[in-house]
Tab-separated table of N, CA, C and O in Angstrom:
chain	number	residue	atom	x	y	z
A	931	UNK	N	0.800	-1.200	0.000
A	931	UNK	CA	0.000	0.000	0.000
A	931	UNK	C	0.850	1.274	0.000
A	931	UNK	O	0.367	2.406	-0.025
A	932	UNK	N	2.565	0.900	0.039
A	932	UNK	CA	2.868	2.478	0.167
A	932	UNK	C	3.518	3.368	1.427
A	932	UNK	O	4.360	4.264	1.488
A	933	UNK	N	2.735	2.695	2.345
A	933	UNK	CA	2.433	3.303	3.325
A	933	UNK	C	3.346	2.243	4.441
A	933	UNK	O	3.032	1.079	4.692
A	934	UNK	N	4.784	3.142	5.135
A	934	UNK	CA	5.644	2.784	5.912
A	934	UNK	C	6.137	1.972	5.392
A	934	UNK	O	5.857	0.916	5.959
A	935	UNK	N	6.991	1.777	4.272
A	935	UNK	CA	7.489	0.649	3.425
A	935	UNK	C	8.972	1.414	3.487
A	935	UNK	O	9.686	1.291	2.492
A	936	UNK	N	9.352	2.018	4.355
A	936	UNK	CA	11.120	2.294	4.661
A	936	UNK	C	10.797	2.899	6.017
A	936	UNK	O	9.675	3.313	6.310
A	937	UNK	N	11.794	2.922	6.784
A	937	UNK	CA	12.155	3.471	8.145
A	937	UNK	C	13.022	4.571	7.830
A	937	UNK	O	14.217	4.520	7.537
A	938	UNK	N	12.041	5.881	7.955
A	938	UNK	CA	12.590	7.358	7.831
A	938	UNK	C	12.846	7.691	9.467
A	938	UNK	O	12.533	6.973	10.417
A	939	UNK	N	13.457	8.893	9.493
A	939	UNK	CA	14.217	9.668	10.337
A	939	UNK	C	13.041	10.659	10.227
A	939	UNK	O	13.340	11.170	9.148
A	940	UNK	N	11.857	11.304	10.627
A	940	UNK	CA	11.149	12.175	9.966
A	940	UNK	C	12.081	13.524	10.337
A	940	UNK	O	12.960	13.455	11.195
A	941	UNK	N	11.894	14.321	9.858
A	941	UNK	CA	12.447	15.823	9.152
A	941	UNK	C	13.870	15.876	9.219
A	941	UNK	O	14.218	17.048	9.075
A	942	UNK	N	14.831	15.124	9.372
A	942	UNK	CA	16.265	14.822	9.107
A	942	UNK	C	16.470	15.610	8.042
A	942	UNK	O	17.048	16.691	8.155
A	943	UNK	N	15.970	15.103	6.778
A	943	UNK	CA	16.530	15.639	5.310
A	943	UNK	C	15.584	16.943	5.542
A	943	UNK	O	16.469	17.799	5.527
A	944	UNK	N	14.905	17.350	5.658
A	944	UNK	CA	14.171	18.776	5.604
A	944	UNK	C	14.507	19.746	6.513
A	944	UNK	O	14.156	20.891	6.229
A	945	UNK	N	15.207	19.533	7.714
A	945	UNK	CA	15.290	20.298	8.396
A	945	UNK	C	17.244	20.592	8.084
A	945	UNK	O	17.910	21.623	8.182
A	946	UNK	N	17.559	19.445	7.771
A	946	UNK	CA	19.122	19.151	7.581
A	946	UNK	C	19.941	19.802	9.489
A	946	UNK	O	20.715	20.740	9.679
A	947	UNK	N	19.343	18.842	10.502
A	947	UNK	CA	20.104	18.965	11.685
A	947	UNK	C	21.336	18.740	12.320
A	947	UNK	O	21.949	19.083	13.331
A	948	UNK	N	21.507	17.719	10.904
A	948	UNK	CA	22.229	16.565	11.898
A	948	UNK	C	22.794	16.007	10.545
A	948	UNK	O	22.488	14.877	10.163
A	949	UNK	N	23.774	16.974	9.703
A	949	UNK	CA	24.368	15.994	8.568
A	949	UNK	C	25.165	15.226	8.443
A	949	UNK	O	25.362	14.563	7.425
A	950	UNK	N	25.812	15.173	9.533
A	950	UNK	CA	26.530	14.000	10.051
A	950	UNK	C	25.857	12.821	10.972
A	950	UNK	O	25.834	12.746	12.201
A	951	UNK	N	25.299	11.893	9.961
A	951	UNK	CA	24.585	10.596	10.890
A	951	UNK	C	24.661	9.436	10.844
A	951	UNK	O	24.929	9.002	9.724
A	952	UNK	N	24.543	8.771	11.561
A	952	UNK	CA	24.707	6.873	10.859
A	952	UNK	C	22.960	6.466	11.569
A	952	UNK	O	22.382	6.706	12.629
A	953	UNK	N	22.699	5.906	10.580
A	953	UNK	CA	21.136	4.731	10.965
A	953	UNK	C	22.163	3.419	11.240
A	953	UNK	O	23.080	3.412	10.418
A	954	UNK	N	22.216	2.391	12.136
A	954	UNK	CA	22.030	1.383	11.880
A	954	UNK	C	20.786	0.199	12.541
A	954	UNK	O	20.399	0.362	13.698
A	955	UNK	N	20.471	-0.467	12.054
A	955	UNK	CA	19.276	-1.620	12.237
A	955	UNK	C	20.219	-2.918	12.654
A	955	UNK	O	21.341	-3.145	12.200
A	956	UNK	N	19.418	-3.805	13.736
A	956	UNK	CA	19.778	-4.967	14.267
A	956	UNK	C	18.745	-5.593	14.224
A	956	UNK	O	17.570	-5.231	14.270
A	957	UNK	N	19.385	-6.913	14.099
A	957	UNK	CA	17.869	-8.473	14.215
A	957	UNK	C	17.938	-8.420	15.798
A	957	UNK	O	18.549	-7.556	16.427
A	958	UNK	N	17.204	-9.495	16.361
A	958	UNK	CA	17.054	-10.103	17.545
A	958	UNK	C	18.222	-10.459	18.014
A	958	UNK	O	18.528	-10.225	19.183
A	959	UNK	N	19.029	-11.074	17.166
A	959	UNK	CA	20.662	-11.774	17.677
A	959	UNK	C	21.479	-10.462	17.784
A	959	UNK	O	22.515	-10.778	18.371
A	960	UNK	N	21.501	-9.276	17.525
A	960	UNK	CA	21.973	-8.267	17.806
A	960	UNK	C	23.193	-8.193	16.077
A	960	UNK	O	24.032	-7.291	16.067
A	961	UNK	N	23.153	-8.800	15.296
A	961	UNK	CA	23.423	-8.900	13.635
A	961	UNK	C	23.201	-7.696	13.197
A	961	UNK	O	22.065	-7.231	13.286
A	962	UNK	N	23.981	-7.146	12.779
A	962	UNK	CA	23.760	-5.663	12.144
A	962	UNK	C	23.417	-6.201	11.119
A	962	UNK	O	24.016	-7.180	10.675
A	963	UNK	N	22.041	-5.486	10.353
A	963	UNK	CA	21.775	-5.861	8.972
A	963	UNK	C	21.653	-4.567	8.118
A	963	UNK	O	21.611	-4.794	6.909
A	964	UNK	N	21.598	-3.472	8.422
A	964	UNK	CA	22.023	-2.294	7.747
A	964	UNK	C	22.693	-1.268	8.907
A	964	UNK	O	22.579	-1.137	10.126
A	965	UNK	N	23.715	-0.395	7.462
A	965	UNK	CA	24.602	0.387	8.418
A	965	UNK	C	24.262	1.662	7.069
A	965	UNK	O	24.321	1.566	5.843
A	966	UNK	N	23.907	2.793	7.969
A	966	UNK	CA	24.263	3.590	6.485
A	966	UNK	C	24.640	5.182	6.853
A	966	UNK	O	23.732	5.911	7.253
A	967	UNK	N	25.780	5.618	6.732
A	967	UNK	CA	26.183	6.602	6.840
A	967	UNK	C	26.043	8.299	6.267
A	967	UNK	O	26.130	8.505	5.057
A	968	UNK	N	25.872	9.212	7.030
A	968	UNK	CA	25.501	10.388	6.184
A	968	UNK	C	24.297	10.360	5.425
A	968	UNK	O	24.336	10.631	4.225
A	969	UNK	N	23.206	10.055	6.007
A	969	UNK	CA	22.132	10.167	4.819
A	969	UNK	C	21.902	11.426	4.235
A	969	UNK	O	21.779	12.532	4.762
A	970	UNK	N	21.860	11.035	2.927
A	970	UNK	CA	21.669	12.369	2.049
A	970	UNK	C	19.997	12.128	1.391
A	970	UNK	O	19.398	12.788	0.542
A	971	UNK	N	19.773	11.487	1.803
A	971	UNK	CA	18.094	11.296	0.088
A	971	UNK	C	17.526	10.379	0.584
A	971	UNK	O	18.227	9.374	0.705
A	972	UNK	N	16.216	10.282	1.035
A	972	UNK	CA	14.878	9.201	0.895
A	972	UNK	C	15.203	7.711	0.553
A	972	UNK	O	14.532	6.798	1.035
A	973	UNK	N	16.444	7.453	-0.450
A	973	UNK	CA	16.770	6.282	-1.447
A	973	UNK	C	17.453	5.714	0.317
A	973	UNK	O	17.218	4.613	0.815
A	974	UNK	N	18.190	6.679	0.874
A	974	UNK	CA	19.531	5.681	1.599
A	974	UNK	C	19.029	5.289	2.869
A	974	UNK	O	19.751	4.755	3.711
A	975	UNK	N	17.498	5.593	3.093
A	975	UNK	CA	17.198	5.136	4.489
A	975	UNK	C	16.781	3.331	4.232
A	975	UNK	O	16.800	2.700	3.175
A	976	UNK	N	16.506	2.968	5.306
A	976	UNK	CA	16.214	1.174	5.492
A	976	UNK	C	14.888	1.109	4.922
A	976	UNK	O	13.862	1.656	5.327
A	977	UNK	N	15.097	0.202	3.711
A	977	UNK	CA	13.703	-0.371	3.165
A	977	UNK	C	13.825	-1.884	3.854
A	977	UNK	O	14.964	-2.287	3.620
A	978	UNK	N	13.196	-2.708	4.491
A	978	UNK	CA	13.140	-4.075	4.719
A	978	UNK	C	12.396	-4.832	3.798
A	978	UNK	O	11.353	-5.413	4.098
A	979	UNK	N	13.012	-4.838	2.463
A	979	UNK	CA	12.061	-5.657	1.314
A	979	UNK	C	12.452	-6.885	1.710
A	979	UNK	O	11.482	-7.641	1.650
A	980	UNK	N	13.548	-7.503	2.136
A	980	UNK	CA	14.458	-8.828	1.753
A	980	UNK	C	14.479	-9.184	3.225
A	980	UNK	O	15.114	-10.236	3.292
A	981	UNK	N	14.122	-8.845	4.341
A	981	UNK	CA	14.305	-9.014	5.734
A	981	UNK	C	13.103	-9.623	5.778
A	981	UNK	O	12.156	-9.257	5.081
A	982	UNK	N	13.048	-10.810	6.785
A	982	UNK	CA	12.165	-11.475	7.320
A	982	UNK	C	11.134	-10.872	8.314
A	982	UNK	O	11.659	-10.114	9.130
A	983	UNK	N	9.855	-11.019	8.433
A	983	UNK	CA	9.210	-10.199	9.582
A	983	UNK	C	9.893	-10.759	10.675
A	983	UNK	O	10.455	-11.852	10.739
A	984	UNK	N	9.756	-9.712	11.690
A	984	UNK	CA	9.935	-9.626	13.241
A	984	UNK	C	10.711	-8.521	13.593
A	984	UNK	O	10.950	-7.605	12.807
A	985	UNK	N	11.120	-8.572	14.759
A	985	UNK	CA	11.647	-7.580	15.552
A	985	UNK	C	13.140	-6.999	15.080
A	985	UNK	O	14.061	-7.638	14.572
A	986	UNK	N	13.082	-5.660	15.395
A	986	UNK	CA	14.386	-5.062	14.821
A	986	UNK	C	14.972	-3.632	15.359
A	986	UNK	O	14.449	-2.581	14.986
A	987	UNK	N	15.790	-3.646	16.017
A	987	UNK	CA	16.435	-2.593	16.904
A	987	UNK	C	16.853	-1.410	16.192
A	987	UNK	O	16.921	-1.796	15.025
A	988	UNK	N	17.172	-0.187	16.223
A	988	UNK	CA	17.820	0.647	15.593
A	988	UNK	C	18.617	1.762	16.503
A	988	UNK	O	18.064	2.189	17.516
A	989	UNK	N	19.762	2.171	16.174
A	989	UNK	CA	20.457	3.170	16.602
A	989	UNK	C	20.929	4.052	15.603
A	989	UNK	O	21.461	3.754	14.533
A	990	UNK	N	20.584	5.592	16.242
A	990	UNK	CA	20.497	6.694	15.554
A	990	UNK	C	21.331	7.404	15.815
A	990	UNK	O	21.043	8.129	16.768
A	991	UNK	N	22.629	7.612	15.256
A	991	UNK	CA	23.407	9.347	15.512
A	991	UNK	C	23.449	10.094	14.965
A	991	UNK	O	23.546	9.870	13.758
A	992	UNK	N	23.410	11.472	15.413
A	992	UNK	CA	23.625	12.561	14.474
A	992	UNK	C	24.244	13.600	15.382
A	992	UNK	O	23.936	13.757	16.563
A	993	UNK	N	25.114	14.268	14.739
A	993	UNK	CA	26.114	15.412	14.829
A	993	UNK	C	25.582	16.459	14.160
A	993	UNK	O	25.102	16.231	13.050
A	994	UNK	N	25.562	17.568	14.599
A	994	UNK	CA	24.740	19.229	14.251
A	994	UNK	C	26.134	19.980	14.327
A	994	UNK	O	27.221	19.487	14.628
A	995	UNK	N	25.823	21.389	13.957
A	995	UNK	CA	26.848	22.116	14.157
A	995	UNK	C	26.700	22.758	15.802
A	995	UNK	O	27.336	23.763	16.121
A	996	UNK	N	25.684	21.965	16.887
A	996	UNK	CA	25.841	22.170	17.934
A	996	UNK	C	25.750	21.334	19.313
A	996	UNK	O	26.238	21.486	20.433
A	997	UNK	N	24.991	20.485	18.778
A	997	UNK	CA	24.923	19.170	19.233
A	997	UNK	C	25.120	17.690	18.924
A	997	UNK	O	25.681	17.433	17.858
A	998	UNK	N	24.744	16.694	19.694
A	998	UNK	CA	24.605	15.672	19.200
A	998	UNK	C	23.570	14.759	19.868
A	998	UNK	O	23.399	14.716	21.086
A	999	UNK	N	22.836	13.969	18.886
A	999	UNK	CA	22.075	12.670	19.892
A	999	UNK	C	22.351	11.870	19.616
A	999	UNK	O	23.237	11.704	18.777
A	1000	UNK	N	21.816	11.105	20.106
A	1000	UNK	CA	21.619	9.311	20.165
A	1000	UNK	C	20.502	8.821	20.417
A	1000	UNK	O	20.074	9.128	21.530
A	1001	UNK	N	19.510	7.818	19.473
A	1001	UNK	CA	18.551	7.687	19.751
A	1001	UNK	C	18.663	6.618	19.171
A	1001	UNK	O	19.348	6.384	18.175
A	1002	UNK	N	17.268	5.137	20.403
A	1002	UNK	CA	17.383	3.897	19.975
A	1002	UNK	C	15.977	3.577	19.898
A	1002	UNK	O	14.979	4.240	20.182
A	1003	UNK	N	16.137	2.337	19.421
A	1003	UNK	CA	14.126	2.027	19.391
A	1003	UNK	C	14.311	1.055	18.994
A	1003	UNK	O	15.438	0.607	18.780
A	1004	UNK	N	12.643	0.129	18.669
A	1004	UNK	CA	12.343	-1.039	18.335
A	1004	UNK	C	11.211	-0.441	16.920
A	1004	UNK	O	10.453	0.529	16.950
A	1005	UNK	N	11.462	-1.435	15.752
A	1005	UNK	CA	10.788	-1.232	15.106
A	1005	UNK	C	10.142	-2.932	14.654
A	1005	UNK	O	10.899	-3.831	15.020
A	1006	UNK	N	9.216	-3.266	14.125
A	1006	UNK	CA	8.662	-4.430	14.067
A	1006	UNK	C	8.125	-4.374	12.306
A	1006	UNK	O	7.467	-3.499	11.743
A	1007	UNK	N	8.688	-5.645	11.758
A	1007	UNK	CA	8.241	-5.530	10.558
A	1007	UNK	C	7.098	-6.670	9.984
A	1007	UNK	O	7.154	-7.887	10.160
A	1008	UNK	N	6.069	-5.923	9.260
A	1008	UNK	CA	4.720	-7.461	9.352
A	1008	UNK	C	4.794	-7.343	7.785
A	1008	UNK	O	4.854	-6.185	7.370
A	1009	UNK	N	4.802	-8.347	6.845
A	1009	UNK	CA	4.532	-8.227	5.757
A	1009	UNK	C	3.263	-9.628	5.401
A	1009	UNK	O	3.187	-10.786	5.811
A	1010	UNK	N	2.691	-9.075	4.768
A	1010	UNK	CA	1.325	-9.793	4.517
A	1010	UNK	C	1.343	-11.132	3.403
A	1010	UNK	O	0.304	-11.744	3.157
């Protein structure tokens, strides 16, 4: 349908905060299955076409010209 078929950063690229960032995604076994550095464009965030459903960790950095975060989460993938 379209709809949540990649794991965006919402306003990352629009606001441009944090152009220095890495996404990476983990399985359950803690397996890095994507790493992706500096996102520049919509194309370089995590699509899970080829990943199996279930559970999946993510860690977020980004560097600003004043700060920095770190942010983690669980994301869950169901395909029909």
């Amino acid at each position: 349908d379209g709809i949540n078929d990649i794991f965006e950063i919402k306003n990352l690229l629009s606001q441009d905060c944090y152009p220095h960032n890495e996404l990476r995604i983990y399985n359950r076994w803690g397996i890095c299955v994507y790493h992706r550095k500096d996102i520049a464009s919509t194309t370089d965030f995590w699509g899970p076409s080829n990943i199996q459903p279930g559970t999946y960790y993510y860690t977020f950095i980004g560097h600003g010209n004043s700060k920095k975060i770190e942010r983690h989460g669980v994301v869950e993938v169901i395909k029909e």
